Coordinates of C-alpha atoms and ligand atoms in Angstrom, one line a residue:
X1 CA 122.2 83.4 96.8
X2 CA 118.8 83.0 95.2
X3 CA 115.9 85.2 96.2
X4 CA 113.3 83.8 98.7
X5 CA 110.3 82.6 96.7
X6 CA 107.4 85.1 97.3
X7 CA 104.7 82.7 98.2
X8 CA 103.2 81.4 101.4
X9 CA 103.9 77.7 101.8
X10 CA 103.4 75.2 104.6
X11 CA 105.8 72.3 104.2
X12 CA 105.1 71.0 107.8
X13 CA 102.8 71.7 110.7
X14 CA 103.9 74.9 112.5
X15 CA 106.3 74.4 114.2
X16 CA 108.0 71.8 112.1
X17 CA 110.6 69.2 113.5
X18 CA 113.6 71.4 113.0
X19 CA 112.0 74.4 114.8
X20 CA 110.8 72.1 117.5
X21 CA 114.3 70.8 118.2
X22 CA 115.5 74.4 118.4
X23 CA 112.7 75.3 120.8
X24 CA 114.0 72.6 123.1
X25 CA 117.6 73.8 122.7
X26 CA 116.5 77.3 123.5
X27 CA 114.8 76.3 126.7
X28 CA 118.0 74.6 127.9
X29 CA 120.4 77.4 126.8
X30 CA 118.7 80.8 126.7
X31 CA 117.3 82.7 129.7
X32 CA 113.6 82.2 130.1
X33 CA 113.4 86.1 130.3
X34 CA 113.9 86.3 126.6
X35 CA 110.5 85.4 125.1
X36 CA 109.7 84.7 121.4
X37 CA 106.5 85.5 119.5
X38 CA 106.7 82.9 116.8
X39 CA 107.2 79.2 117.3
X40 CA 109.4 78.9 114.2
X41 CA 113.1 79.6 113.7
X42 CA 114.2 81.7 110.7
X43 CA 116.5 80.5 107.9
X44 CA 116.2 83.1 105.2
X45 CA 114.0 86.2 104.5
X46 CA 113.3 88.7 101.8
X47 CA 110.5 90.7 100.2
X48 CA 107.4 89.8 102.1
X49 CA 108.4 86.3 103.2
X50 CA 110.3 84.7 106.1
X51 CA 111.4 81.1 105.4
X52 CA 111.9 78.9 108.4
X53 CA 114.3 76.0 109.1
X54 CA 111.7 73.5 108.0
X55 CA 111.1 75.1 104.6
X56 CA 107.8 76.8 105.6
X57 CA 107.4 80.2 104.0
X58 CA 105.5 82.8 106.1
X59 CA 104.0 86.1 105.1
X60 CA 105.8 88.8 107.1
X61 CA 103.5 91.4 108.6
X62 CA 105.9 92.3 111.3
X63 CA 109.3 93.3 109.8
X64 CA 111.1 92.1 112.9
X65 CA 109.1 94.9 114.8
X66 CA 109.3 97.6 112.2
X67 CA 113.0 97.1 111.4
X68 CA 113.3 95.6 107.9
X69 CA 111.2 98.3 106.4
X70 CA 112.9 98.2 103.0
X71 CA 112.8 94.4 103.0
X72 CA 115.0 91.7 104.6
X73 CA 118.5 91.2 103.3
X74 CA 117.7 94.0 100.9
X75 CA 120.1 93.8 98.0
X76 CA 121.8 97.2 98.5
X77 CA 122.2 96.5 102.2
X78 CA 123.5 93.0 101.8
X79 CA 126.1 94.3 99.3
X80 CA 127.2 97.3 101.4
X81 CA 127.5 95.2 104.5
X82 CA 129.7 92.6 102.7
X83 CA 131.9 95.3 101.2
X84 CA 132.4 97.2 104.4
X85 CA 133.0 94.0 106.4
X86 CA 135.8 93.2 104.0
X87 CA 137.5 96.6 104.5
X88 CA 137.2 97.0 108.3
X89 CA 134.6 96.0 110.9
X90 CA 135.5 98.4 113.7
X91 CA 138.1 100.9 114.7
X92 CA 135.9 102.8 117.2
X93 CA 134.7 106.3 116.0
X94 CA 136.1 107.8 119.2
X95 CA 139.6 106.4 118.4
X96 CA 140.1 106.3 114.6
X97 CA 137.0 107.9 113.0
X98 CA 135.7 107.1 109.5
X99 CA 133.7 108.8 106.8
X100 CA 130.7 106.5 106.9
X101 CA 129.6 107.8 110.4
X102 CA 129.9 111.4 109.2
X103 CA 127.9 110.6 106.0
X104 CA 125.0 109.0 108.0
X105 CA 124.9 112.1 110.2
X106 CA 124.8 114.4 107.1
X107 CA 121.8 112.4 105.7
X108 CA 120.0 112.5 109.1
X109 CA 120.5 116.2 109.3
X110 CA 119.1 116.6 105.8
X111 CA 116.2 114.2 106.1
X112 CA 114.7 115.0 109.5
X113 CA 112.1 117.8 109.7
X114 CA 113.5 121.3 110.2
X115 CA 115.7 123.4 107.9
X116 CA 118.0 125.0 110.6
X117 CA 121.5 123.9 111.4
X118 CA 121.5 120.4 112.8
X119 CA 123.9 117.8 114.3
X120 CA 123.6 114.1 115.0
X121 CA 125.2 111.4 117.1
X122 CA 125.1 107.7 116.6
X123 CA 124.5 104.8 119.0
X124 CA 123.4 101.1 118.8
X125 CA 119.8 100.7 120.0
X126 CA 116.7 102.7 120.3
X127 CA 116.9 102.6 124.1
X128 CA 120.5 103.9 124.1
X129 CA 119.6 106.8 121.7
X130 CA 116.7 107.7 124.0
X131 CA 119.0 107.8 127.0
X132 CA 121.4 110.0 125.1
X133 CA 118.6 112.4 124.0
X134 CA 117.8 112.9 127.7
X135 CA 121.4 113.4 128.5
X136 CA 121.7 116.1 125.8
X137 CA 118.5 117.8 126.9
X138 CA 119.6 117.9 130.5
X139 CA 123.0 119.2 129.5
X140 CA 121.4 122.0 127.4
X141 CA 118.7 123.1 129.8
X142 CA 120.6 122.4 133.1
X143 CA 117.3 121.0 134.3
X144 CA 116.5 117.4 135.3
X145 CA 112.9 116.4 135.1
X146 CA 111.5 114.5 132.1
X147 CA 107.9 114.0 131.1
X148 CA 106.7 110.9 129.2
X149 CA 103.1 109.9 128.4
X150 CA 100.6 107.3 129.3
X151 CA 101.0 104.2 127.1
X152 CA 104.6 105.3 126.1
X153 CA 107.3 102.8 125.2
X154 CA 110.9 104.0 125.1
X155 CA 113.0 100.9 126.0
X156 CA 114.1 98.4 128.5
X157 CA 117.3 100.0 130.0
X158 CA 117.0 101.6 133.5
X159 CA 116.2 105.2 132.4
X160 CA 114.0 104.0 129.5
X161 CA 112.1 101.5 131.7
X162 CA 111.2 104.5 133.8
X163 CA 109.9 106.3 130.7
X164 CA 108.0 103.3 129.5
X165 CA 104.5 103.1 130.9
X166 CA 103.5 99.5 131.0
X167 CA 104.6 97.4 134.0
X168 CA 104.2 93.8 132.7
X169 CA 106.4 92.6 131.0
X170 CA 108.8 95.5 130.7
X171 CA 109.2 96.8 134.3
X172 CA 107.7 94.2 136.7
X173 CA 110.2 93.3 139.4
X174 CA 113.1 95.3 137.8
X175 CA 112.9 98.6 139.9
X176 CA 114.0 100.9 141.4
X177 CA 113.7 103.1 138.3
X178 CA 115.4 106.4 137.5
X179 CA 114.1 109.4 139.4
X180 CA 112.7 112.7 138.0
X181 CA 110.4 111.0 135.4
X182 CA 106.8 112.2 135.3
X183 CA 103.8 111.0 133.3
X184 CA 101.2 113.0 131.5
X185 CA 97.9 112.0 129.9
X186 CA 98.0 111.3 126.2
X187 CA 95.6 112.1 123.4
X188 CA 94.0 108.6 122.7
X189 CA 91.0 109.4 120.4
X190 CA 89.3 106.0 120.6
X191 CA 89.4 105.9 124.4
X192 CA 89.1 109.7 125.0
X193 CA 85.7 109.5 123.2
X194 CA 84.3 108.1 126.5
X195 CA 85.0 111.6 128.0
X196 CA 83.2 113.5 125.2
X197 CA 83.6 114.0 121.5
X198 CA 85.5 117.2 122.0
X199 CA 88.4 115.6 123.8
X200 CA 88.6 112.8 121.2
X201 CA 88.8 115.2 118.2
X202 CA 90.4 118.3 119.6
X203 CA 94.1 117.7 120.0
X204 CA 94.6 121.2 121.5
X205 CA 92.2 120.4 124.3
X206 CA 93.9 117.1 125.0
X207 CA 97.3 118.9 125.0
X208 CA 96.0 121.5 127.5
X209 CA 94.9 118.7 129.8
X210 CA 98.5 117.3 129.6
X211 CA 100.1 120.7 130.0
X212 CA 98.0 121.4 133.1
X213 CA 99.3 118.2 134.7
X214 CA 102.9 119.0 133.7
X215 CA 102.6 122.6 135.0
X216 CA 101.1 121.6 138.4
X217 CA 103.0 118.4 139.1
X218 CA 106.5 119.2 137.6
X219 CA 106.8 122.8 136.7
X220 CA 108.5 124.1 133.6
X221 CA 111.4 125.5 135.7
X222 CA 112.4 121.9 136.6
X223 CA 111.6 120.3 133.3
X224 CA 114.4 119.4 130.8
X225 CA 112.4 117.5 128.2
X226 CA 109.1 116.2 127.0
X227 CA 109.5 112.9 125.1
X228 CA 106.8 111.4 123.0
X229 CA 106.3 109.0 120.1
X230 CA 104.4 110.8 117.4
X231 CA 102.4 107.6 116.9
X232 CA 102.7 105.4 119.9
X233 CA 104.0 101.9 118.9
X234 CA 104.0 99.3 121.7
X235 CA 101.3 101.3 123.4
X236 CA 98.8 100.4 120.6
X237 CA 99.5 102.4 117.5
X238 CA 97.8 105.4 119.0
X239 CA 97.6 108.4 116.6
X240 CA 96.9 111.6 118.7
X241 CA 94.1 114.0 117.7
X242 CA 95.3 116.7 115.3
X243 CA 96.9 119.6 117.1
X244 CA 98.0 117.6 120.2
X245 CA 101.7 117.5 119.3
X246 CA 101.9 121.0 117.9
X247 CA 100.3 122.4 121.0
X248 CA 102.7 120.5 123.2
X249 CA 105.7 121.6 121.1
X250 CA 104.6 125.3 121.3
X251 CA 104.4 125.1 125.1
X252 CA 107.9 123.5 125.2
X253 CA 109.3 126.3 123.1
X254 CA 107.7 128.9 125.3
X255 CA 109.1 127.3 128.5
X256 CA 112.7 126.3 127.6
X257 CA 111.8 122.6 127.5
X258 CA 113.4 120.3 124.9
X259 CA 110.8 118.5 122.8
X260 CA 112.0 115.0 121.9
X261 CA 110.2 112.9 119.2
X262 CA 110.9 109.2 119.6
X263 CA 110.6 108.1 116.0
X264 CA 112.3 104.7 116.7
X265 CA 109.3 102.8 115.4
X266 CA 107.7 105.5 113.2
X267 CA 110.8 106.7 111.3
X268 CA 112.3 106.0 107.9
X269 CA 109.3 105.9 105.6
X270 CA 107.2 103.6 107.8
X271 CA 104.2 105.9 108.1
X272 CA 104.1 107.2 104.6
X273 CA 106.4 110.1 105.3
X274 CA 110.1 109.9 106.0
X275 CA 109.2 110.8 109.7
X276 CA 105.8 110.7 111.3
X277 CA 106.3 114.3 112.7
X278 CA 105.8 115.5 109.1
X279 CA 102.1 114.5 109.2
X280 CA 101.7 116.9 112.1
X281 CA 103.7 119.7 110.5
X282 CA 106.0 119.8 113.6
X283 CA 109.8 120.2 113.9
X284 CA 110.9 118.6 117.1
X285 CA 114.1 119.9 118.9
X286 CA 115.5 116.4 119.0
X287 CA 114.5 113.3 117.1
X288 CA 115.5 109.8 118.0
X289 CA 115.8 107.1 115.3
X290 CA 116.7 103.4 115.2
X291 CA 115.0 100.3 113.8
X292 CA 114.3 101.1 110.1
X293 CA 117.5 103.2 109.8
X294 CA 119.8 100.4 108.8
X295 CA 117.9 97.5 107.3
X296 CA 118.3 95.3 110.3
X297 CA 121.8 96.2 111.6
X298 CA 122.0 97.7 115.1
X299 CA 122.2 101.5 114.7
X300 CA 120.4 104.4 116.3
X301 CA 120.7 108.2 116.3
X302 CA 119.8 111.4 118.0
X303 CA 119.4 114.4 115.6
X304 CA 118.5 117.9 116.4
X305 CA 119.1 121.6 116.6
X306 CA 122.8 122.3 116.6
X307 CA 122.8 124.5 119.7
X308 CA 121.1 121.7 121.7
X309 CA 123.2 118.8 120.2
X310 CA 126.4 120.7 120.9
X311 CA 125.6 121.4 124.5
X312 CA 127.4 118.4 126.0
X313 CA 131.1 118.8 126.7
X314 CA 133.6 117.2 124.4
X315 CA 133.7 113.4 125.0
X316 CA 130.5 113.6 127.1
X317 CA 128.8 111.3 124.5
X318 CA 130.0 108.1 123.0
X319 CA 130.3 104.3 123.4
X320 CA 132.5 101.6 122.0
X321 CA 130.3 100.6 119.1
X322 CA 128.1 103.6 118.4
X323 CA 128.0 104.2 114.7
X324 CA 129.7 100.9 113.8
X325 CA 131.1 101.1 110.2
X326 CA 129.2 98.0 109.0
X327 CA 125.9 99.4 110.5
X328 CA 126.6 102.8 108.9
X329 CA 127.2 101.2 105.5
X330 CA 123.9 99.5 105.9
X331 CA 122.2 102.8 106.8
X332 CA 123.6 104.5 103.8
X333 CA 122.4 101.7 101.6
X334 CA 119.0 101.8 103.3
X335 CA 118.6 105.6 102.7
X336 CA 119.6 105.1 99.1
X337 CA 117.0 102.3 98.7
X338 CA 114.2 104.4 100.2
X339 CA 114.9 107.3 97.9
X340 CA 115.7 105.3 94.8
X341 CA 112.6 103.0 95.1
X342 CA 110.1 105.7 96.2
X343 CA 109.3 103.8 99.4
X344 CA 107.6 106.7 101.2
X345 CA 104.9 106.5 98.5
X346 CA 104.8 102.7 98.8
X347 CA 104.0 103.0 102.5
X348 CA 101.2 105.4 101.7
X349 CA 99.8 102.9 99.1
X350 CA 99.9 100.1 101.7
X351 CA 97.9 102.3 104.1
X352 CA 95.1 102.7 101.5
X353 CA 95.0 99.0 100.7
X354 CA 95.0 97.9 104.4
X355 CA 92.6 100.5 105.7
X356 CA 90.2 99.8 102.9
X357 CA 90.0 96.1 103.8
X358 CA 90.0 96.6 107.5
X359 CA 87.3 99.2 107.4
X360 CA 85.1 96.9 105.4
X361 CA 85.8 94.2 107.9
X362 CA 84.9 96.6 110.8
X363 CA 81.6 97.4 109.1
X364 CA 80.3 93.9 109.8
X365 CA 82.2 93.0 112.9
X366 CA 81.6 95.0 116.0
X367 CA 84.6 93.4 117.8
X368 CA 86.8 95.8 115.8
X369 CA 86.5 99.0 117.8
X370 CA 89.0 101.0 115.9
X371 CA 91.1 100.9 112.7
X372 CA 94.0 103.3 112.8
X373 CA 97.6 104.1 112.0
X374 CA 99.5 105.6 109.1
X375 CA 101.4 104.1 106.1
X376 CA 102.6 100.6 106.8
X377 CA 101.9 101.0 110.5
X378 CA 98.3 100.0 110.9
X379 CA 96.3 98.5 113.7
X380 CA 92.9 97.3 114.8
X381 CA 91.8 97.7 118.4
X382 CA 89.7 94.7 119.5
X383 CA 86.9 95.1 122.0
X384 CA 84.0 93.1 123.5
X385 CA 81.2 93.1 121.0
X386 CA 79.8 96.5 120.3
X387 CA 81.4 98.3 123.3
X388 CA 84.8 99.7 124.2
X389 CA 85.9 97.1 126.8
X390 CA 89.3 95.8 125.7
X391 CA 89.4 92.2 124.6
X392 CA 92.9 90.8 125.1
X393 CA 91.9 87.2 124.4
X394 CA 90.8 87.7 120.8
X395 CA 94.2 89.0 119.5
X396 CA 96.0 86.1 121.2
X397 CA 93.7 83.6 119.5
X398 CA 93.9 85.5 116.2
X399 CA 97.7 85.6 116.3
X400 CA 98.0 81.9 117.2
X401 CA 95.6 81.0 114.3
X402 CA 97.6 83.3 111.8
X403 CA 100.9 81.8 112.9
X404 CA 99.6 78.3 112.4
X405 CA 98.5 79.3 108.9
X406 CA 101.9 80.9 108.0
X407 CA 101.3 84.6 108.7
X408 CA 103.6 86.5 111.1
X409 CA 101.5 89.1 112.9
X410 CA 102.0 90.8 116.3
X411 CA 99.9 92.3 119.0
X412 CA 100.5 95.3 121.2
X413 CA 98.7 97.9 123.4
X414 CA 98.5 98.7 127.0
X415 CA 95.5 96.3 127.3
X416 CA 97.1 93.7 124.9
X417 CA 94.0 94.1 122.7
X418 CA 95.6 95.6 119.5
X419 CA 96.5 93.7 116.5
X420 CA 99.3 95.5 114.6
X421 CA 100.6 95.3 111.0
X422 CA 104.1 96.4 110.1
X423 CA 104.7 94.8 106.7
X424 CA 108.0 95.4 104.9
X425 CA 107.5 98.0 102.1
X426 CA 109.0 95.3 99.8
X427 CA 105.9 93.1 100.2
X428 CA 103.7 92.6 97.2
X429 CA 100.0 93.6 97.2
X430 CA 99.1 89.9 96.6
X431 CA 100.9 88.8 99.8
X432 CA 99.3 91.6 101.8
X433 CA 95.9 90.6 100.6
X434 CA 96.6 86.9 101.3
X435 CA 97.8 87.7 104.8
X436 CA 94.6 89.7 105.5
X437 CA 92.5 86.9 104.0
X438 CA 94.0 84.5 106.6
X439 CA 93.2 86.9 109.4
X440 CA 89.7 87.5 108.1
X441 CA 89.0 83.8 108.0
X442 CA 90.4 83.4 111.5
X443 CA 88.3 86.2 112.8
X444 CA 85.1 84.6 111.3
X445 CA 86.1 81.3 112.8
X446 CA 86.5 82.8 116.2
X447 CA 83.0 84.4 116.3
Ligands
LIG1 N1 111.3 103.7 121.3 C1 109.2 104.0 120.1 O1 109.3 101.2 119.6 C2 111.4 99.5 120.5 C3 110.5 96.7 121.6 C4 110.3 95.3 121.6 P1 115.4 99.2 121.2 N2 110.2 98.8 120.3 C5 110.2 97.4 120.2 C6 110.6 94.7 122.9 O2 109.7 94.1 123.5 O3 111.7 94.9 123.5 C7 111.4 100.9 120.8 C8 110.3 101.7 120.3 C9 110.3 103.1 120.6 C10 112.3 102.9 121.8 C11 112.4 101.6 121.5 C12 113.6 100.8 122.1 O4 114.4 100.4 121.0 O5 116.3 99.2 120.0 O6 114.6 97.9 121.4 O7 116.3 99.5 122.4

């Protein structure tokens, strides 16, 4: 197979005739509940480009929602998947185990923050791993309650819907939700600033506000776990004020509460560290990973302190496909690629490039309220001119304009007013600049 040409190219209007035909087939065959962001159907992808079924080549600033971090169809992954598929595709680890599963767990134990004795368990999706982290925490503490945060996203299964904050589209009409889930206030510097500079910059203060809510409304004696994304993803790429996570973690340690970091979106080099917790200098009890772990194959994991991970009884954890051998082969190739190609440093370089441009854009456009994020996980929060009132229409219009010009870009945020960038680390600087040029022009045009 030849590599996808690394240029943006519009062969037809977006969508072209072949995508349009597929859009009609989808409407007739696929549940309406499954929505799509882009109006084009993919044919091939690699580097920083997704090529559609009409021969259009689009700049990829989404990585399939932070999954193909090392690049799509990355050479080591493609080769490892093909080789493993030729040997065996499944035996079920719970029936006839295989080395690849153990090897992925060894790498996770080595790579995640914390030097103590660790164990891992493998699953298929981020939601499934989050559910298992909660099961493990409950088994270890023999307590039931779980605290999640405002703006959190942890998945779409029943327990993870309960943990997720936003109603539409994730929860609306799908209740009742799992019991014993409580919500605490987050540190959201851009919005906390309305309540004073201190709260916006002092993470310890914001953590004390959350701890007070937890203490009074749940009580540590009932609380099994606190779960948090070190940088919230779907909620709007919210980076908490320094000290917020460390203060929460310290409180958890003092109160026999398991601290779970959901690094499903932030993990595996995405933020300019292998894991986002490293930026805060914290070592969570449990860490949940998925997405970037296996270059696009479905794999997820829970990793953590051995005494916690070993709390569930034998055969208390599992699932038919968890740690599928093809997905494990992809994960081993992904980890090898990150380390061999120095991709953690590449993510940090992408942060510098993007923030530099976006800050300059912000300087003469007061609709950009905030520029934030880490590594190749960068966002702009869009507001009504000069204020802080969220503007959800502008990102919609910007995304539509970018899509029509051949740039894949996504929005997010509780208020739907955040434009987020999750480029693959395999993208060139030229393509990144070109993608931002397109957005900059669209922003000017929409003023
Ligand atoms: N935890 C932090 O970001 C998935 C969801 C897209 P699954 N985020 C993308 C959508 O609209 O469904 C995510 C996440 C965090 C958990 C999950 C859930 O991971 O693999 O989608 O189950």
